[in-house]
Each structure stands twice: as structure tokens, then as C-alpha cells.
mmCIF file of C-alpha atoms in Angstrom:
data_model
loop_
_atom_site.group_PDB
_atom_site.id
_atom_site.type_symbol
_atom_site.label_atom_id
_atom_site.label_comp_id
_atom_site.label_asym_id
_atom_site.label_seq_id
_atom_site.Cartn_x
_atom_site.Cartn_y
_atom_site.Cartn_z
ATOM 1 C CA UNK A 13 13.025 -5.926 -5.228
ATOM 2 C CA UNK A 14 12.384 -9.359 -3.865
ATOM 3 C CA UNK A 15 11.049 -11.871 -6.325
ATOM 4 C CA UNK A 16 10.213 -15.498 -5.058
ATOM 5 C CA UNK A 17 8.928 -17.335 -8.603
ATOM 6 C CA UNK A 18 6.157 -20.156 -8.279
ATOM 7 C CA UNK A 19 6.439 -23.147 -11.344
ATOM 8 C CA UNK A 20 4.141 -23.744 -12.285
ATOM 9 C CA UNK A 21 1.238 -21.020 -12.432
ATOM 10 C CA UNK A 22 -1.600 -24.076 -12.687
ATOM 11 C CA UNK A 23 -1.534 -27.710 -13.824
ATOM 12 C CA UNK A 24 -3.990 -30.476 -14.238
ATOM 13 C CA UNK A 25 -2.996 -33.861 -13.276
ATOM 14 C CA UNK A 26 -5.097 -37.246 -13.172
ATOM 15 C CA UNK A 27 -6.031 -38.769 -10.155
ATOM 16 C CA UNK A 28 -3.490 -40.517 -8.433
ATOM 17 C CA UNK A 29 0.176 -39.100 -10.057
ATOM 18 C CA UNK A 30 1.973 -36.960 -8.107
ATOM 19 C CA UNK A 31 2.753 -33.275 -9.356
ATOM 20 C CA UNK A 32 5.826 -31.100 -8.068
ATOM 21 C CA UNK A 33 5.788 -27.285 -7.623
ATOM 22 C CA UNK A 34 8.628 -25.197 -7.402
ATOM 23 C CA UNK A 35 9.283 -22.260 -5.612
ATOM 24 C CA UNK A 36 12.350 -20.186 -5.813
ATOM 25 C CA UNK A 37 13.819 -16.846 -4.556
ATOM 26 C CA UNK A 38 15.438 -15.138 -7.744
ATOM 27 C CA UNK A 39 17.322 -12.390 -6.248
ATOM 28 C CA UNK A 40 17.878 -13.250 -2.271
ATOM 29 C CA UNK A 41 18.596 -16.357 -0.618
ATOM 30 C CA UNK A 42 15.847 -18.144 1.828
ATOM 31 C CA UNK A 43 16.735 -19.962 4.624
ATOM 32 C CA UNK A 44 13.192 -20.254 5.366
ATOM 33 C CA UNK A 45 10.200 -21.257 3.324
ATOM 34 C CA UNK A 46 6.324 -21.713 3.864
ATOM 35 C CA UNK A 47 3.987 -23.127 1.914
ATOM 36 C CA UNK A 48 -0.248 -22.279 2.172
ATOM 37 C CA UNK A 49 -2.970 -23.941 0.094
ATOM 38 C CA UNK A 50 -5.919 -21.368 -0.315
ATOM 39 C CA UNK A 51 -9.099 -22.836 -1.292
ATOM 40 C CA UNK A 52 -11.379 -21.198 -3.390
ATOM 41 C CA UNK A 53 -13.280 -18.050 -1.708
ATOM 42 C CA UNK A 54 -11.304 -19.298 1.473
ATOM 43 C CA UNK A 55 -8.428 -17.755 3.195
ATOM 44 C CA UNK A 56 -4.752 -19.117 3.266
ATOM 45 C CA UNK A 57 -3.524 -21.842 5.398
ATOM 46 C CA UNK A 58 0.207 -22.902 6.563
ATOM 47 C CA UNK A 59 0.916 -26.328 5.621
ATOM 48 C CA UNK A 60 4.123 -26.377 6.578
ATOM 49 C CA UNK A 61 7.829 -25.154 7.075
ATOM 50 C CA UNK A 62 10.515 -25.546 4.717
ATOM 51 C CA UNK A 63 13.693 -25.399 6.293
ATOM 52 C CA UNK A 64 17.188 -25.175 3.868
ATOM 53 C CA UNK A 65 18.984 -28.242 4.755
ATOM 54 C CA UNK A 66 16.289 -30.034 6.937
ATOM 55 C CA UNK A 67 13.357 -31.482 7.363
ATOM 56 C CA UNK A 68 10.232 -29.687 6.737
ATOM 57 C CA UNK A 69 7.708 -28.947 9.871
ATOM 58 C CA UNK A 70 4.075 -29.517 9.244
ATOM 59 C CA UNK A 71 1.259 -27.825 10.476
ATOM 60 C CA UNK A 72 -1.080 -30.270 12.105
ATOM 61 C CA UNK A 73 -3.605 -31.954 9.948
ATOM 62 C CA UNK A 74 -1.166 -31.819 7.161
ATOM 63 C CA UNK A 75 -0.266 -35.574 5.530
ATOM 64 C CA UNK A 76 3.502 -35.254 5.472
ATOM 65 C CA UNK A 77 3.570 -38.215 3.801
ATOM 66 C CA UNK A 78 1.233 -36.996 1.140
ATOM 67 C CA UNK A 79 2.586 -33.396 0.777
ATOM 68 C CA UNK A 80 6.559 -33.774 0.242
ATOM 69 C CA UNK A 81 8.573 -30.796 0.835
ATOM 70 C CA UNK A 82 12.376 -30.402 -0.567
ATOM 71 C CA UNK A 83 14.416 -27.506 0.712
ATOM 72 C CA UNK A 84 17.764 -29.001 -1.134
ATOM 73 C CA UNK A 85 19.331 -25.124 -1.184
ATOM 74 C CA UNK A 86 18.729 -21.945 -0.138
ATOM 75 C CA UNK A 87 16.924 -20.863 -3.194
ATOM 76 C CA UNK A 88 14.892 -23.544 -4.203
ATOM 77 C CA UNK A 89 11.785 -25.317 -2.192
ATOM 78 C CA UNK A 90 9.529 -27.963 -3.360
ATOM 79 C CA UNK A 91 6.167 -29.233 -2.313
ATOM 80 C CA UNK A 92 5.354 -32.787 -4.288
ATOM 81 C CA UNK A 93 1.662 -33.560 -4.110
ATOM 82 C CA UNK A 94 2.065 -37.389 -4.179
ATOM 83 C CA UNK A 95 -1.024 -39.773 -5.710
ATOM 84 C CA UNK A 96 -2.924 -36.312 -6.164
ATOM 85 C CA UNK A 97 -6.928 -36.700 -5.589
ATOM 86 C CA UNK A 98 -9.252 -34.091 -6.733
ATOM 87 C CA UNK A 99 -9.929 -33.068 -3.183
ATOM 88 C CA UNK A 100 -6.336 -31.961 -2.994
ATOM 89 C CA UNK A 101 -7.124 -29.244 -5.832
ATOM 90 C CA UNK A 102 -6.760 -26.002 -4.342
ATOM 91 C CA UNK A 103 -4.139 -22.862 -4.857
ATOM 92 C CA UNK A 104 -0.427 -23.406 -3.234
ATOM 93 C CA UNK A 105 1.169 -20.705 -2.757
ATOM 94 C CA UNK A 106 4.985 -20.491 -1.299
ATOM 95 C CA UNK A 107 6.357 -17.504 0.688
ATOM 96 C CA UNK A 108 10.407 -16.793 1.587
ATOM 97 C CA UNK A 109 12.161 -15.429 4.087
ATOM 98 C CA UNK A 110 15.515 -14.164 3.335
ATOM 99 C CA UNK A 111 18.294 -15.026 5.010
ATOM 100 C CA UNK A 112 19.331 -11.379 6.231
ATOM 101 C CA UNK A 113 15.812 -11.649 8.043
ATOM 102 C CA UNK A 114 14.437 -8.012 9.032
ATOM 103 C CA UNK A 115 12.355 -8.083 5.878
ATOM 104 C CA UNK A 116 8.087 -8.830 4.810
ATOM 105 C CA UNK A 117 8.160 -11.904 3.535
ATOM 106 C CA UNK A 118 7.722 -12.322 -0.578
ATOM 107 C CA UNK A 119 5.286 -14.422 -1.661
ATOM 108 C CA UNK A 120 4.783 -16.462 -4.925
ATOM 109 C CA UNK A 121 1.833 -15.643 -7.781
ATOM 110 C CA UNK A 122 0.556 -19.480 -6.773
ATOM 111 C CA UNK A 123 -0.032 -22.646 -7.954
ATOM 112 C CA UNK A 124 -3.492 -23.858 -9.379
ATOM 113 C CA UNK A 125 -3.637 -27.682 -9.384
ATOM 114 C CA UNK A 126 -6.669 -29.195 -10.714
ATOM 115 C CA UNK A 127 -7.141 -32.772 -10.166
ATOM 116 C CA UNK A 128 -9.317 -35.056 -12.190
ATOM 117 C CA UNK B 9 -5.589 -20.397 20.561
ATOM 118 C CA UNK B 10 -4.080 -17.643 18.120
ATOM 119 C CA UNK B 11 -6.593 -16.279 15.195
ATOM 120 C CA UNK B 12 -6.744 -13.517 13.522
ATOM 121 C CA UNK B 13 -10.277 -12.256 12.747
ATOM 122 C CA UNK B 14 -11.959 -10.027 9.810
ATOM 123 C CA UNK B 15 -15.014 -9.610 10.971
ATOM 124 C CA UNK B 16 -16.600 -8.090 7.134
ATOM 125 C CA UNK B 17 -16.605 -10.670 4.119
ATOM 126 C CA UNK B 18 -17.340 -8.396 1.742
ATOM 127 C CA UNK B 19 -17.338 -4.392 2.004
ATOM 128 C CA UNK B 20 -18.810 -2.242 -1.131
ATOM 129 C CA UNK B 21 -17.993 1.639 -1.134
ATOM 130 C CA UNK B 22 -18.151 3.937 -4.146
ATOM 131 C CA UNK B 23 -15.250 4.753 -6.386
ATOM 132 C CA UNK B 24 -13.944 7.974 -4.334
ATOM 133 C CA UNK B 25 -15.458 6.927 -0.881
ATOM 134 C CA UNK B 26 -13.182 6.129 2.078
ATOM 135 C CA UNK B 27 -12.134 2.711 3.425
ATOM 136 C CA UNK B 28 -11.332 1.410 6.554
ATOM 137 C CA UNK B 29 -10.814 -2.778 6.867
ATOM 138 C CA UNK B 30 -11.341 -3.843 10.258
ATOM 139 C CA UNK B 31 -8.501 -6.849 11.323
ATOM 140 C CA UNK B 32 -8.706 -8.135 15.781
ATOM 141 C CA UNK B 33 -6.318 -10.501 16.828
ATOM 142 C CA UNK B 34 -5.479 -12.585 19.431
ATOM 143 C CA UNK B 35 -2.845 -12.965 21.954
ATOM 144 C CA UNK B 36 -0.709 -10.337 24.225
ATOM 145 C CA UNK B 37 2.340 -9.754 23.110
ATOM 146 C CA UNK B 38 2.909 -7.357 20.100
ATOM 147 C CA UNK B 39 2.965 -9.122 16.941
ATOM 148 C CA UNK B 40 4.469 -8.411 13.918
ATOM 149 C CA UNK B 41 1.245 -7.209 11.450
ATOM 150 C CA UNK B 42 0.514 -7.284 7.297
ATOM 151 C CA UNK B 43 -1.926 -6.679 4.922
ATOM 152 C CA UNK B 44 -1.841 -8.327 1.564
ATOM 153 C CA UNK B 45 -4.040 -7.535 -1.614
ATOM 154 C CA UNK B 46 -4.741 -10.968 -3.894
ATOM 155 C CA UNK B 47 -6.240 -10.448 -7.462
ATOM 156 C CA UNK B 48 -8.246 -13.091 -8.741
ATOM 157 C CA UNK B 49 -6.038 -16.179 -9.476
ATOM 158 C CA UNK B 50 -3.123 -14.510 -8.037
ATOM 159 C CA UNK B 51 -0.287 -14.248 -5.030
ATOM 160 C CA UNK B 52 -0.113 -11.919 -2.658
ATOM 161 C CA UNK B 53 1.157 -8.383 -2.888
ATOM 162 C CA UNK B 54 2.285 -6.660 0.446
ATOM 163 C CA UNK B 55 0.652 -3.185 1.231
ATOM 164 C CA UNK B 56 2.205 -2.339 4.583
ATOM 165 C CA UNK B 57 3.646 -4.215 7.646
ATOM 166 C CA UNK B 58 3.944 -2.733 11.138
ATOM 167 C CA UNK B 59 6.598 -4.460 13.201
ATOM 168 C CA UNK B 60 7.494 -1.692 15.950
ATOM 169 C CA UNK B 61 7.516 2.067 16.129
ATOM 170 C CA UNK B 62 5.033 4.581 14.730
ATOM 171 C CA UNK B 63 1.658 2.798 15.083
ATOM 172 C CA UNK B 64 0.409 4.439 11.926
ATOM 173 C CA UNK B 65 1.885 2.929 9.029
ATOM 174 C CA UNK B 66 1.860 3.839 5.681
ATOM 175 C CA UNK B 67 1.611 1.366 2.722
ATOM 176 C CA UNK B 68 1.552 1.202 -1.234
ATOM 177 C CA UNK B 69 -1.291 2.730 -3.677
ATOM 178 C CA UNK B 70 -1.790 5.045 -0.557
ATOM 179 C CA UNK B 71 -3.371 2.803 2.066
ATOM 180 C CA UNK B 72 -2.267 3.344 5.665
ATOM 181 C CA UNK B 73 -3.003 0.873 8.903
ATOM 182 C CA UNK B 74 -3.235 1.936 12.233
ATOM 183 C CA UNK B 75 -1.664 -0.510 15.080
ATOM 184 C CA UNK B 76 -4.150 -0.208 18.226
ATOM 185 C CA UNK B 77 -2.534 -2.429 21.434
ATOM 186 C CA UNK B 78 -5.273 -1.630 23.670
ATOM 187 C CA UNK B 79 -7.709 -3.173 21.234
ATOM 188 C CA UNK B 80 -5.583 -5.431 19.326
ATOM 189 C CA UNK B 81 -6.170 -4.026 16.079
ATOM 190 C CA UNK B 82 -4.387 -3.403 12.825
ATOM 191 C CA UNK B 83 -7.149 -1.858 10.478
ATOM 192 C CA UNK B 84 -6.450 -0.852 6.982
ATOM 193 C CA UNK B 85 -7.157 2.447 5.436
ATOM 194 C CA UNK B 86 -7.589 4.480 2.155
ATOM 195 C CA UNK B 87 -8.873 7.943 1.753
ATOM 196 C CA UNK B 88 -10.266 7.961 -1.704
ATOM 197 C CA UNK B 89 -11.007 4.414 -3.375
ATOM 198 C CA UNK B 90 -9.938 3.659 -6.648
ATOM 199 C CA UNK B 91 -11.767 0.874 -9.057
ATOM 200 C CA UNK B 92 -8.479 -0.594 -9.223
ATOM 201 C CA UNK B 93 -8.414 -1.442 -5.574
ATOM 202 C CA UNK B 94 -10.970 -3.868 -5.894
ATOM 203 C CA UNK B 95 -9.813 -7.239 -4.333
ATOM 204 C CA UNK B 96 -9.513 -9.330 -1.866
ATOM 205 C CA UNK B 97 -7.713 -7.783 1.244
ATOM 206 C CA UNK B 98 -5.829 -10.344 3.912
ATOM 207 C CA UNK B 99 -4.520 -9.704 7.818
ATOM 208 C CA UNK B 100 -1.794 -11.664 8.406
ATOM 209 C CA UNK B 101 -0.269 -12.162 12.148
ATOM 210 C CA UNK B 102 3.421 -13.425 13.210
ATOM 211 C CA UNK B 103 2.592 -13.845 16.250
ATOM 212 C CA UNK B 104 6.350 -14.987 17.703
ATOM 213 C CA UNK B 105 8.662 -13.498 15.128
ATOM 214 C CA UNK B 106 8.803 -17.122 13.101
ATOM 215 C CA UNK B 107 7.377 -15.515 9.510
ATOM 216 C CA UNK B 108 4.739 -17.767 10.058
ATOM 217 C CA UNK B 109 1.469 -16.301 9.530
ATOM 218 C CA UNK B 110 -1.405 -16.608 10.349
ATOM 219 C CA UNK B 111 -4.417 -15.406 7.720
ATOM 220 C CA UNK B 112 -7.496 -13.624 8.355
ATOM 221 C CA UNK B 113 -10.342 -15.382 6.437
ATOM 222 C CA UNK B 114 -10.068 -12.030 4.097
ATOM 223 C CA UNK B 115 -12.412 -9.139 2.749
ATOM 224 C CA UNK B 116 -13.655 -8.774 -0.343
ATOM 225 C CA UNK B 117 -13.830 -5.227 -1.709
ATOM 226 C CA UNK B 118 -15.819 -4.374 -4.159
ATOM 227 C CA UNK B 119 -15.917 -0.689 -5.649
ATOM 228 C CA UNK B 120 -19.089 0.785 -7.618
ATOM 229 C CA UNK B 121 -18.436 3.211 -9.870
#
């Protein structure tokens, strides 16, 4: 079935470097991406649109400058969390929508980033 | 403003016992409906999806969902509870066909044995 693979599963990064996360569809190709953060005990939230070929759309609240997203083909997405704070530790988690559409969307296992 | 609303944080029943997940949401039009289980430290693993049709779905590891218009309600159902089923449980809402969804705040399930 339809895989999408998060790298990586967690990572701990000191305050202020930026950490990128990849998410990739193994076995369909996405034309569409989202990524959510999920903090702890909390439910998930859309931070933005990743479009293959374009710009990403970001939900509103959501630094675009902070949070760079990289949809450079139609399997690959990445979210860069640039000069990384400890309040931006949280679960991402990346979902795909393949490009035959008509199907659930696949989500990721997730991201853990811990900031110290 | 669209939400999507789970009104029980946590729900306990007893390994055999029935289970019914209440999810409300807003807006009109029919939406395109999920339910997702997440295991500690984990992604998201699709049960069932309703996007048209039949109202009652039917899902993995035998939970169904039942699509009520008139109420705007998707809840989730299992006959007989399993202690593997215990998780947390997430409605998700497309409300305009995008694949953009839009997250319950979730249930926690917790089975005794």
C-alpha cells in the first residue's frame, strides 16, 4: 500500500541551528503535501501546504520565514526548522496526497524534535 | 469558523465492552470524514473514511463509523474492545475536498482488562 516515510523519527538540536525533515512518498507520487506539528497530549495542526513545484501555503500564525518548506519533486517535501528554539519542539508529522487523487491521505510515523 | 469537535478526552471501557467515539462538526455541506488511531510516539494510521455513499462505513481491526447529516456526525464504533485498541483516536474533516484536514482535539481510550 501507500507508504509516505518521515527522516528523521526524532532529533535533538541546540538552540538556534536549523534542522531539516524529510518526507517522502515511496511508492506513489504527491503532488500535494501537508505538514502538522502535534504538541504533546494536543491534537494536530496544519502548518502549511506543500505544493510540487511551488510555493508552499501557510496556515495563519505559521512563521514562513521560520518554517521552510521544499517541494523540489513530486516525491520529496521538506520542512527546515530554521534557528530552532526549544519552544518549537513538538512532533511534525507530513501527510501526501497522491497524484491520482480519489485516495485517504498517508501519513508519516513523525518527527520528534527536541530543542535545547 | 470550521472545527471539528470530540467532545470526550478520555473514554475507559472494559476489554470486551462496546465503543462508540462521538466526533460533531461544523459547516453544511458534506465533508469528506476520517478517523485515525496514533500510538504513543507515532503517525497516524487510517481506520475508515466516508466520502459519499453508504453512511455506515466500515474500517480496519473491525471498527465501523456512522455518517449522520442531520446531526453532523461521524462517530466511531467497535463491538467488542480489544487491549490492543488502546490509543488515541482522531476526527479529521476536509471540509472542501483540499486534503486539508482539520483535527479533532482527539480521545484517549483506555481499555481495563
Amino acid at each position: 500500500g501507500a507508504v509516505v516515510s518521515q527522516h528523521p523519527s526524532w532529533v535533538i538540536c541546540k538552540s538556534g541551528t536549523s534542522v531539516k525533515i524529510e518526507c517522502r512518498s515511496l511508492d506513489f507520487q504527491a503532488t500535494t503535501m501537508f505538514w502538522y506539528r502535534q504538541f504533546p497530549k494536543q491534537s494536530l495542526m496544519l502548518m502549511a501546504t506543500s505544493n510540487e513545484g511551488s510555493k508552499a501555503t501557510y496556515e495563519q500564525g505559521v512563521e514562513k520565514d521560520k518554517f521552510l518548506i521544499n517541494h523540489a519533486s513530486l516525491t520529496l517535501s521538506t520542512l527546515t526548522v530554521t534557528s530552532a528554539h526549544p519552544e518549537d519542539s513538538s512532533f511534525y508529522i507530513c501527510s501526501a496526497r497522491p497524484r491520482t487523487g480519489g485516495s485517504p491521505l498517508h501519513f508519516g510515523n513523525g518527527t520528534r524534535l527536541t530543542v535545547t | 469558523a470550521q472545527s471539528v469537535t470530540q467532545p470526550d478526552i478520555h473514554i475507559t471501557v472494559s476489554e470486551g465492552a462496546s465503543l462508540e467515539l462521538r466526533c460533531n462538526y461544523s459547516y453544511g455541506a458534506t465533508p469528506y470524514l476520517f478517523w485515525y488511531v496514533q500510538s504513543p510516539g507515532q503517525g497516524l494510521q487510517l481506520l475508515l473514511k466516508y466520502f459519499s455513499g453508504d453512511t455506515l462505513v466500515q474500517g480496519i481491526k473491525g471498527f465501523e463509523a456512522e455518517f449522520k447529516r442531520s446531526q453532523s456526525s461521524f462517530n466511531l464504533r467497535k463491538p467488542s474492545v480489544h487491549w490492543s485498541d488502546a490509543a488515541e483516536y482522531f476526527c479529521a474533516v476536509d471540509f472542501d475536498s483540499s486534503y486539508k484536514l482539520i483535527f479533532g482535539s482527539g480521545t484517549r481510550l483506555l481499555v481495563r482488562p
